[in-house]
Amino acid sequence: MGTRLDLNGKSAVVTGGSRGIGRAVAITLADAGARVTIADRSDALRNDGLSTSDVIRSRGGHAESVLLDISSSPEVDATMNDIAGRHGIDILVNNAGTIVSGTVAETSDESWRAIFSVNVDGTFYCTRAAIRHMLNRGAGGKIVNIASVSGLRANQGFAAYCAAKGALINFSRQVGIDYGAQGINVNAVAPGFVETEMTAMYDASIRHALEAQTPNGKWATPQQIADTVLFLSSGLSDHLCGEVIAVDGGWLVGTPVQVG
Ligand code: NAP
């Protein structure tokens, strides 16, 4: 591993790291040397019978799991202060997110609030706590927000999710420029379609249609998202502030069209 991808001595927090993209991110950062705290609502065992922290420890890394509902501001402050006091926080990956389908007419107040309370409010609470700690410590830091292509382009029938991810993207840009001078890099990753439990709702015909719309013809693996998060968590991204990197097989750039 190149030295500037080396995260030895760094402490990372990954929200929603018990499964899916967050699990791949936590393992990848730990493989690069970081001590990783997985903050999730549960510490569920996955199909292999292991929690994310079990996997990391089995690979020789350092990990712990804490139970946290990121939509609770007091819970976030208490948990982040505890982690900061014990290990410091050099890297925060705001990955936890939830999705609900529905046009505006179909979306209840409760659904709208549920989506915003995790994807937007929760990211704000975690980011604020991390930034306060990073500013006090004066050693900079890295914050990576997992947004979505749905925050950059409308996605029919997902009104609340698209609005929330759009807010998250501009939040990333704003925080990115506010703290660039303090050496805190805040950037976002916008995944396209990724094979996780979140996308298990799509049936074969929708999956085929989405593949056909994607220039490289594929969905992403969680690892492919984690690889970009590793870059944004490392010294290789020191000159990126408020950037949004789409990892989507070209879906945002253009749709393949059969001509002739
Ligand atoms: P996932 O498999 O549903 O995992 C999400 C994780 O976040 C779960 O462990 C979940 O815990 C946790 N979480 C949800 N609400 C939480 C809360 N209030 N506090 C703490 N943890 C919470 O989803 P994924 O596909 O890995 O997605 C990860 C991120 O990528 C999300 O932000 C998602 O919007 C984004 N994304 C995903 C895709 C995709 O195609 N999969 C595409 C673009 C963007 P529980 O088990 O308790 O629910």
mmCIF file with all atom_site columns, C-alpha atoms in Angstrom, residues 19-201:
data_model
loop_
_atom_site.group_PDB
_atom_site.id
_atom_site.type_symbol
_atom_site.label_atom_id
_atom_site.label_alt_id
_atom_site.label_comp_id
_atom_site.label_asym_id
_atom_site.label_entity_id
_atom_site.label_seq_id
_atom_site.pdbx_PDB_ins_code
_atom_site.Cartn_x
_atom_site.Cartn_y
_atom_site.Cartn_z
_atom_site.occupancy
_atom_site.B_iso_or_equiv
_atom_site.pdbx_formal_charge
_atom_site.auth_seq_id
_atom_site.auth_comp_id
_atom_site.auth_asym_id
_atom_site.auth_atom_id
_atom_site.pdbx_PDB_model_num
ATOM 1   C CA . ARG A 1 19  ? -23.848 -4.060  6.766   1.00 0.00 ? 19  ARG A CA 1
ATOM 2   C CA . GLY A 1 20  ? -23.775 -3.045  3.101   1.00 0.00 ? 20  GLY A CA 1
ATOM 3   C CA . ILE A 1 21  ? -21.575 -0.185  1.968   1.00 0.00 ? 21  ILE A CA 1
ATOM 4   C CA . GLY A 1 22  ? -20.700 0.816   5.547   1.00 0.00 ? 22  GLY A CA 1
ATOM 5   C CA . ARG A 1 23  ? -19.407 -2.671  6.297   1.00 0.00 ? 23  ARG A CA 1
ATOM 6   C CA . ALA A 1 24  ? -17.117 -2.597  3.241   1.00 0.00 ? 24  ALA A CA 1
ATOM 7   C CA . VAL A 1 25  ? -15.945 0.905   4.186   1.00 0.00 ? 25  VAL A CA 1
ATOM 8   C CA . ALA A 1 26  ? -15.159 -0.073  7.778   1.00 0.00 ? 26  ALA A CA 1
ATOM 9   C CA . ILE A 1 27  ? -13.185 -3.163  6.703   1.00 0.00 ? 27  ILE A CA 1
ATOM 10  C CA . THR A 1 28  ? -11.326 -1.227  3.998   1.00 0.00 ? 28  THR A CA 1
ATOM 11  C CA . LEU A 1 29  ? -10.282 1.593   6.346   1.00 0.00 ? 29  LEU A CA 1
ATOM 12  C CA . ALA A 1 30  ? -9.194  -0.965  8.936   1.00 0.00 ? 30  ALA A CA 1
ATOM 13  C CA . ASP A 1 31  ? -7.189  -2.882  6.312   1.00 0.00 ? 31  ASP A CA 1
ATOM 14  C CA . ALA A 1 32  ? -5.409  0.435   5.595   1.00 0.00 ? 32  ALA A CA 1
ATOM 15  C CA . GLY A 1 33  ? -4.443  0.639   9.280   1.00 0.00 ? 33  GLY A CA 1
ATOM 16  C CA . ALA A 1 34  ? -7.165  2.772   10.869  1.00 0.00 ? 34  ALA A CA 1
ATOM 17  C CA . ARG A 1 35  ? -8.735  1.958   14.234  1.00 0.00 ? 35  ARG A CA 1
ATOM 18  C CA . VAL A 1 36  ? -12.418 1.830   13.296  1.00 0.00 ? 36  VAL A CA 1
ATOM 19  C CA . THR A 1 37  ? -15.510 2.479   15.399  1.00 0.00 ? 37  THR A CA 1
ATOM 20  C CA . ILE A 1 38  ? -18.674 1.136   13.802  1.00 0.00 ? 38  ILE A CA 1
ATOM 21  C CA . ALA A 1 39  ? -21.670 3.192   14.944  1.00 0.00 ? 39  ALA A CA 1
ATOM 22  C CA . ASP A 1 40  ? -24.967 1.591   14.043  1.00 0.00 ? 40  ASP A CA 1
ATOM 23  C CA . ARG A 1 41  ? -28.419 0.960   15.463  1.00 0.00 ? 41  ARG A CA 1
ATOM 24  C CA . SER A 1 42  ? -27.553 -2.712  15.858  1.00 0.00 ? 42  SER A CA 1
ATOM 25  C CA . ASP A 1 43  ? -24.445 -4.854  15.757  1.00 0.00 ? 43  ASP A CA 1
ATOM 26  C CA . ALA A 1 44  ? -26.054 -7.551  13.675  1.00 0.00 ? 44  ALA A CA 1
ATOM 27  C CA . LEU A 1 45  ? -24.220 -10.627 12.513  1.00 0.00 ? 45  LEU A CA 1
ATOM 28  C CA . ARG A 1 46  ? -24.280 -11.010 8.750   1.00 0.00 ? 46  ARG A CA 1
ATOM 29  C CA . ASN A 1 47  ? -24.580 -14.126 6.573   1.00 0.00 ? 47  ASN A CA 1
ATOM 30  C CA . ASP A 1 48  ? -21.077 -15.221 7.515   1.00 0.00 ? 48  ASP A CA 1
ATOM 31  C CA . GLY A 1 49  ? -22.081 -15.142 11.209  1.00 0.00 ? 49  GLY A CA 1
ATOM 32  C CA . LEU A 1 50  ? -19.705 -12.277 11.955  1.00 0.00 ? 50  LEU A CA 1
ATOM 33  C CA . SER A 1 51  ? -20.240 -8.643  12.870  1.00 0.00 ? 51  SER A CA 1
ATOM 34  C CA . THR A 1 52  ? -18.134 -6.041  11.063  1.00 0.00 ? 52  THR A CA 1
ATOM 35  C CA . SER A 1 53  ? -15.866 -5.619  14.071  1.00 0.00 ? 53  SER A CA 1
ATOM 36  C CA . ASP A 1 54  ? -15.437 -9.427  14.262  1.00 0.00 ? 54  ASP A CA 1
ATOM 37  C CA . VAL A 1 55  ? -14.267 -9.432  10.635  1.00 0.00 ? 55  VAL A CA 1
ATOM 38  C CA . ILE A 1 56  ? -11.825 -6.583  11.215  1.00 0.00 ? 56  ILE A CA 1
ATOM 39  C CA . ARG A 1 57  ? -10.345 -8.202  14.308  1.00 0.00 ? 57  ARG A CA 1
ATOM 40  C CA . SER A 1 58  ? -10.040 -11.535 12.468  1.00 0.00 ? 58  SER A CA 1
ATOM 41  C CA . ARG A 1 59  ? -7.903  -9.716  9.869   1.00 0.00 ? 59  ARG A CA 1
ATOM 42  C CA . GLY A 1 60  ? -5.620  -8.311  12.574  1.00 0.00 ? 60  GLY A CA 1
ATOM 43  C CA . GLY A 1 61  ? -7.224  -4.852  12.688  1.00 0.00 ? 61  GLY A CA 1
ATOM 44  C CA . HIS A 1 62  ? -8.616  -2.726  15.497  1.00 0.00 ? 62  HIS A CA 1
ATOM 45  C CA . ALA A 1 63  ? -12.361 -2.222  15.720  1.00 0.00 ? 63  ALA A CA 1
ATOM 46  C CA . GLU A 1 64  ? -15.168 -1.651  18.161  1.00 0.00 ? 64  GLU A CA 1
ATOM 47  C CA . SER A 1 65  ? -18.926 -1.344  17.738  1.00 0.00 ? 65  SER A CA 1
ATOM 48  C CA . VAL A 1 66  ? -21.132 1.205   19.460  1.00 0.00 ? 66  VAL A CA 1
ATOM 49  C CA . LEU A 1 67  ? -24.903 1.352   19.326  1.00 0.00 ? 67  LEU A CA 1
ATOM 50  C CA . LEU A 1 68  ? -26.053 4.721   18.003  1.00 0.00 ? 68  LEU A CA 1
ATOM 51  C CA . ASP A 1 69  ? -29.189 6.117   16.424  1.00 0.00 ? 69  ASP A CA 1
ATOM 52  C CA . ILE A 1 70  ? -27.781 9.034   14.443  1.00 0.00 ? 70  ILE A CA 1
ATOM 53  C CA . SER A 1 71  ? -31.176 10.753  14.305  1.00 0.00 ? 71  SER A CA 1
ATOM 54  C CA . SER A 1 72  ? -30.877 11.584  18.030  1.00 0.00 ? 72  SER A CA 1
ATOM 55  C CA . SER A 1 73  ? -28.795 14.733  18.565  1.00 0.00 ? 73  SER A CA 1
ATOM 56  C CA . PRO A 1 74  ? -28.048 14.087  22.276  1.00 0.00 ? 74  PRO A CA 1
ATOM 57  C CA . GLU A 1 75  ? -27.135 10.453  21.554  1.00 0.00 ? 75  GLU A CA 1
ATOM 58  C CA . VAL A 1 76  ? -24.771 11.521  18.775  1.00 0.00 ? 76  VAL A CA 1
ATOM 59  C CA . ASP A 1 77  ? -23.060 14.141  20.954  1.00 0.00 ? 77  ASP A CA 1
ATOM 60  C CA . ALA A 1 78  ? -22.583 11.699  23.830  1.00 0.00 ? 78  ALA A CA 1
ATOM 61  C CA . THR A 1 79  ? -21.272 8.898   21.589  1.00 0.00 ? 79  THR A CA 1
ATOM 62  C CA . MET A 1 80  ? -18.985 11.059  19.474  1.00 0.00 ? 80  MET A CA 1
ATOM 63  C CA . ASN A 1 81  ? -17.550 12.779  22.575  1.00 0.00 ? 81  ASN A CA 1
ATOM 64  C CA . ASP A 1 82  ? -16.900 9.389   24.124  1.00 0.00 ? 82  ASP A CA 1
ATOM 65  C CA . ILE A 1 83  ? -15.109 8.110   20.995  1.00 0.00 ? 83  ILE A CA 1
ATOM 66  C CA . ALA A 1 84  ? -13.175 11.372  20.665  1.00 0.00 ? 84  ALA A CA 1
ATOM 67  C CA . GLY A 1 85  ? -12.078 11.169  24.296  1.00 0.00 ? 85  GLY A CA 1
ATOM 68  C CA . ARG A 1 86  ? -10.827 7.587   23.960  1.00 0.00 ? 86  ARG A CA 1
ATOM 69  C CA . HIS A 1 87  ? -9.330  7.494   20.451  1.00 0.00 ? 87  HIS A CA 1
ATOM 70  C CA . GLY A 1 88  ? -9.724  10.922  18.853  1.00 0.00 ? 88  GLY A CA 1
ATOM 71  C CA . ILE A 1 89  ? -11.550 11.176  15.541  1.00 0.00 ? 89  ILE A CA 1
ATOM 72  C CA . ASP A 1 90  ? -9.481  11.696  12.389  1.00 0.00 ? 90  ASP A CA 1
ATOM 73  C CA . ILE A 1 91  ? -11.995 10.324  9.898   1.00 0.00 ? 91  ILE A CA 1
ATOM 74  C CA . LEU A 1 92  ? -15.794 10.311  9.912   1.00 0.00 ? 92  LEU A CA 1
ATOM 75  C CA . VAL A 1 93  ? -17.757 8.452   7.248   1.00 0.00 ? 93  VAL A CA 1
ATOM 76  C CA . ASN A 1 94  ? -21.422 9.462   7.324   1.00 0.00 ? 94  ASN A CA 1
ATOM 77  C CA . ASN A 1 95  ? -22.800 6.361   5.665   1.00 0.00 ? 95  ASN A CA 1
ATOM 78  C CA . ALA A 1 96  ? -25.993 5.477   7.577   1.00 0.00 ? 96  ALA A CA 1
ATOM 79  C CA . GLY A 1 97  ? -29.037 6.138   5.453   1.00 0.00 ? 97  GLY A CA 1
ATOM 80  C CA . THR A 1 98  ? -32.554 4.986   4.798   1.00 0.00 ? 98  THR A CA 1
ATOM 81  C CA . ILE A 1 99  ? -34.768 4.997   1.729   1.00 0.00 ? 99  ILE A CA 1
ATOM 82  C CA . VAL A 1 100 ? -38.483 5.059   1.069   1.00 0.00 ? 100 VAL A CA 1
ATOM 83  C CA . SER A 1 101 ? -40.263 5.107   -2.266  1.00 0.00 ? 101 SER A CA 1
ATOM 84  C CA . GLY A 1 102 ? -43.164 7.366   -3.143  1.00 0.00 ? 102 GLY A CA 1
ATOM 85  C CA . THR A 1 103 ? -44.067 10.402  -5.186  1.00 0.00 ? 103 THR A CA 1
ATOM 86  C CA . VAL A 1 104 ? -44.843 13.609  -3.296  1.00 0.00 ? 104 VAL A CA 1
ATOM 87  C CA . ALA A 1 105 ? -48.560 12.796  -3.288  1.00 0.00 ? 105 ALA A CA 1
ATOM 88  C CA . GLU A 1 106 ? -47.831 9.367   -1.805  1.00 0.00 ? 106 GLU A CA 1
ATOM 89  C CA . THR A 1 107 ? -45.419 10.591  0.895   1.00 0.00 ? 107 THR A CA 1
ATOM 90  C CA . SER A 1 108 ? -46.711 10.980  4.464   1.00 0.00 ? 108 SER A CA 1
ATOM 91  C CA . ASP A 1 109 ? -45.333 13.480  6.969   1.00 0.00 ? 109 ASP A CA 1
ATOM 92  C CA . GLU A 1 110 ? -43.891 10.525  8.884   1.00 0.00 ? 110 GLU A CA 1
ATOM 93  C CA . SER A 1 111 ? -42.036 9.115   5.845   1.00 0.00 ? 111 SER A CA 1
ATOM 94  C CA . TRP A 1 112 ? -40.637 12.514  4.927   1.00 0.00 ? 112 TRP A CA 1
ATOM 95  C CA . ARG A 1 113 ? -39.413 13.124  8.491   1.00 0.00 ? 113 ARG A CA 1
ATOM 96  C CA . ALA A 1 114 ? -37.997 9.609   8.770   1.00 0.00 ? 114 ALA A CA 1
ATOM 97  C CA . ILE A 1 115 ? -35.890 10.075  5.634   1.00 0.00 ? 115 ILE A CA 1
ATOM 98  C CA . PHE A 1 116 ? -34.672 13.539  6.578   1.00 0.00 ? 116 PHE A CA 1
ATOM 99  C CA . SER A 1 117 ? -34.025 12.642  10.223  1.00 0.00 ? 117 SER A CA 1
ATOM 100 C CA . VAL A 1 118 ? -31.452 10.013  9.247   1.00 0.00 ? 118 VAL A CA 1
ATOM 101 C CA . ASN A 1 119 ? -29.973 11.140  5.925   1.00 0.00 ? 119 ASN A CA 1
ATOM 102 C CA . VAL A 1 120 ? -29.815 14.875  6.690   1.00 0.00 ? 120 VAL A CA 1
ATOM 103 C CA . ASP A 1 121 ? -30.277 15.516  10.429  1.00 0.00 ? 121 ASP A CA 1
ATOM 104 C CA . GLY A 1 122 ? -28.149 12.534  11.446  1.00 0.00 ? 122 GLY A CA 1
ATOM 105 C CA . THR A 1 123 ? -25.338 13.537  9.095   1.00 0.00 ? 123 THR A CA 1
ATOM 106 C CA . PHE A 1 124 ? -25.501 17.090  10.453  1.00 0.00 ? 124 PHE A CA 1
ATOM 107 C CA . TYR A 1 125 ? -25.317 15.921  14.096  1.00 0.00 ? 125 TYR A CA 1
ATOM 108 C CA . CYS A 1 126 ? -22.358 13.579  13.453  1.00 0.00 ? 126 CYS A CA 1
ATOM 109 C CA . THR A 1 127 ? -20.534 16.129  11.311  1.00 0.00 ? 127 THR A CA 1
ATOM 110 C CA . ARG A 1 128 ? -20.992 18.917  13.870  1.00 0.00 ? 128 ARG A CA 1
ATOM 111 C CA . ALA A 1 129 ? -19.672 16.750  16.689  1.00 0.00 ? 129 ALA A CA 1
ATOM 112 C CA . ALA A 1 130 ? -16.670 15.630  14.627  1.00 0.00 ? 130 ALA A CA 1
ATOM 113 C CA . ILE A 1 131 ? -15.880 19.135  13.389  1.00 0.00 ? 131 ILE A CA 1
ATOM 114 C CA . ARG A 1 132 ? -15.970 20.585  16.928  1.00 0.00 ? 132 ARG A CA 1
ATOM 115 C CA . HIS A 1 133 ? -13.548 17.886  18.058  1.00 0.00 ? 133 HIS A CA 1
ATOM 116 C CA . MET A 1 134 ? -11.283 18.339  15.014  1.00 0.00 ? 134 MET A CA 1
ATOM 117 C CA . LEU A 1 135 ? -11.192 22.124  15.497  1.00 0.00 ? 135 LEU A CA 1
ATOM 118 C CA . ASN A 1 136 ? -10.338 21.742  19.196  1.00 0.00 ? 136 ASN A CA 1
ATOM 119 C CA . ARG A 1 137 ? -7.586  19.302  18.396  1.00 0.00 ? 137 ARG A CA 1
ATOM 120 C CA . GLY A 1 138 ? -6.226  21.405  15.537  1.00 0.00 ? 138 GLY A CA 1
ATOM 121 C CA . ALA A 1 139 ? -4.960  18.453  13.516  1.00 0.00 ? 139 ALA A CA 1
ATOM 122 C CA . GLY A 1 140 ? -7.424  18.572  10.607  1.00 0.00 ? 140 GLY A CA 1
ATOM 123 C CA . GLY A 1 141 ? -9.455  15.568  9.557   1.00 0.00 ? 141 GLY A CA 1
ATOM 124 C CA . LYS A 1 142 ? -11.475 13.874  6.840   1.00 0.00 ? 142 LYS A CA 1
ATOM 125 C CA . ILE A 1 143 ? -15.238 13.658  6.560   1.00 0.00 ? 143 ILE A CA 1
ATOM 126 C CA . VAL A 1 144 ? -16.848 11.604  3.799   1.00 0.00 ? 144 VAL A CA 1
ATOM 127 C CA . ASN A 1 145 ? -20.595 11.733  3.251   1.00 0.00 ? 145 ASN A CA 1
ATOM 128 C CA . ILE A 1 146 ? -22.285 8.911   1.383   1.00 0.00 ? 146 ILE A CA 1
ATOM 129 C CA . ALA A 1 147 ? -24.819 10.685  -0.787  1.00 0.00 ? 147 ALA A CA 1
ATOM 130 C CA . SER A 1 148 ? -26.326 9.191   -3.963  1.00 0.00 ? 148 SER A CA 1
ATOM 131 C CA . VAL A 1 149 ? -26.769 9.828   -7.654  1.00 0.00 ? 149 VAL A CA 1
ATOM 132 C CA . SER A 1 150 ? -30.363 10.456  -6.508  1.00 0.00 ? 150 SER A CA 1
ATOM 133 C CA . GLY A 1 151 ? -29.107 13.711  -4.991  1.00 0.00 ? 151 GLY A CA 1
ATOM 134 C CA . LEU A 1 152 ? -27.751 14.897  -8.336  1.00 0.00 ? 152 LEU A CA 1
ATOM 135 C CA . ARG A 1 153 ? -30.485 13.662  -10.671 1.00 0.00 ? 153 ARG A CA 1
ATOM 136 C CA . ALA A 1 154 ? -34.176 12.996  -10.121 1.00 0.00 ? 154 ALA A CA 1
ATOM 137 C CA . ASN A 1 155 ? -35.137 9.371   -9.565  1.00 0.00 ? 155 ASN A CA 1
ATOM 138 C CA . GLN A 1 156 ? -38.783 8.822   -10.423 1.00 0.00 ? 156 GLN A CA 1
ATOM 139 C CA . GLY A 1 157 ? -40.951 7.880   -7.431  1.00 0.00 ? 157 GLY A CA 1
ATOM 140 C CA . PHE A 1 158 ? -38.408 8.630   -4.670  1.00 0.00 ? 158 PHE A CA 1
ATOM 141 C CA . ALA A 1 159 ? -39.356 12.193  -3.668  1.00 0.00 ? 159 ALA A CA 1
ATOM 142 C CA . ALA A 1 160 ? -38.144 12.258  -0.055  1.00 0.00 ? 160 ALA A CA 1
ATOM 143 C CA . TYR A 1 161 ? -34.941 10.310  -0.719  1.00 0.00 ? 161 TYR A CA 1
ATOM 144 C CA . CYS A 1 162 ? -33.916 12.503  -3.686  1.00 0.00 ? 162 CYS A CA 1
ATOM 145 C CA . ALA A 1 163 ? -34.623 15.682  -1.714  1.00 0.00 ? 163 ALA A CA 1
ATOM 146 C CA . ALA A 1 164 ? -32.644 14.425  1.287   1.00 0.00 ? 164 ALA A CA 1
ATOM 147 C CA . LYS A 1 165 ? -29.626 13.299  -0.751  1.00 0.00 ? 165 LYS A CA 1
ATOM 148 C CA . GLY A 1 166 ? -29.689 16.607  -2.647  1.00 0.00 ? 166 GLY A CA 1
ATOM 149 C CA . ALA A 1 167 ? -29.578 18.436  0.684   1.00 0.00 ? 167 ALA A CA 1
ATOM 150 C CA . LEU A 1 168 ? -26.732 16.205  1.831   1.00 0.00 ? 168 LEU A CA 1
ATOM 151 C CA . ILE A 1 169 ? -24.703 17.044  -1.282  1.00 0.00 ? 169 ILE A CA 1
ATOM 152 C CA . ASN A 1 170 ? -24.976 20.789  -0.815  1.00 0.00 ? 170 ASN A CA 1
ATOM 153 C CA . PHE A 1 171 ? -24.318 20.341  2.919   1.00 0.00 ? 171 PHE A CA 1
ATOM 154 C CA . SER A 1 172 ? -21.068 18.559  1.973   1.00 0.00 ? 172 SER A CA 1
ATOM 155 C CA . ARG A 1 173 ? -20.073 21.396  -0.334  1.00 0.00 ? 173 ARG A CA 1
ATOM 156 C CA . GLN A 1 174 ? -20.873 24.007  2.324   1.00 0.00 ? 174 GLN A CA 1
ATOM 157 C CA . VAL A 1 175 ? -19.003 22.305  5.150   1.00 0.00 ? 175 VAL A CA 1
ATOM 158 C CA . GLY A 1 176 ? -16.201 21.527  2.708   1.00 0.00 ? 176 GLY A CA 1
ATOM 159 C CA . ILE A 1 177 ? -15.528 25.188  2.016   1.00 0.00 ? 177 ILE A CA 1
ATOM 160 C CA . ASP A 1 178 ? -16.161 26.332  5.595   1.00 0.00 ? 178 ASP A CA 1
ATOM 161 C CA . TYR A 1 179 ? -13.363 24.190  7.058   1.00 0.00 ? 179 TYR A CA 1
ATOM 162 C CA . GLY A 1 180 ? -10.907 23.684  4.194   1.00 0.00 ? 180 GLY A CA 1
ATOM 163 C CA . ALA A 1 181 ? -8.565  26.263  5.731   1.00 0.00 ? 181 ALA A CA 1
ATOM 164 C CA . GLN A 1 182 ? -8.445  24.254  8.969   1.00 0.00 ? 182 GLN A CA 1
ATOM 165 C CA . GLY A 1 183 ? -7.262  21.150  7.097   1.00 0.00 ? 183 GLY A CA 1
ATOM 166 C CA . ILE A 1 184 ? -10.595 19.393  7.427   1.00 0.00 ? 184 ILE A CA 1
ATOM 167 C CA . ASN A 1 185 ? -11.546 17.858  4.079   1.00 0.00 ? 185 ASN A CA 1
ATOM 168 C CA . VAL A 1 186 ? -15.276 17.292  3.683   1.00 0.00 ? 186 VAL A CA 1
ATOM 169 C CA . ASN A 1 187 ? -16.326 15.520  0.501   1.00 0.00 ? 187 ASN A CA 1
ATOM 170 C CA . ALA A 1 188 ? -19.121 13.279  -0.734  1.00 0.00 ? 188 ALA A CA 1
ATOM 171 C CA . VAL A 1 189 ? -19.426 10.064  -2.686  1.00 0.00 ? 189 VAL A CA 1
ATOM 172 C CA . ALA A 1 190 ? -22.504 9.615   -4.844  1.00 0.00 ? 190 ALA A CA 1
ATOM 173 C CA . PRO A 1 191 ? -22.953 5.898   -5.497  1.00 0.00 ? 191 PRO A CA 1
ATOM 174 C CA . GLY A 1 192 ? -25.095 4.658   -8.335  1.00 0.00 ? 192 GLY A CA 1
ATOM 175 C CA . PHE A 1 193 ? -26.828 1.304   -7.873  1.00 0.00 ? 193 PHE A CA 1
ATOM 176 C CA . VAL A 1 194 ? -25.029 -0.928  -5.381  1.00 0.00 ? 194 VAL A CA 1
ATOM 177 C CA . GLU A 1 195 ? -25.742 -4.539  -4.432  1.00 0.00 ? 195 GLU A CA 1
ATOM 178 C CA . THR A 1 196 ? -26.913 -4.259  -0.795  1.00 0.00 ? 196 THR A CA 1
ATOM 179 C CA . GLU A 1 197 ? -29.984 -4.995  1.308   1.00 0.00 ? 197 GLU A CA 1
ATOM 180 C CA . MET A 1 198 ? -31.214 -1.473  0.486   1.00 0.00 ? 198 MET A CA 1
ATOM 181 C CA . THR A 1 199 ? -31.609 -2.384  -3.184  1.00 0.00 ? 199 THR A CA 1
ATOM 182 C CA . ALA A 1 200 ? -32.985 -5.883  -2.589  1.00 0.00 ? 200 ALA A CA 1
ATOM 183 C CA . MET A 1 201 ? -36.452 -4.425  -3.282  1.00 0.00 ? 201 MET A CA 1
#
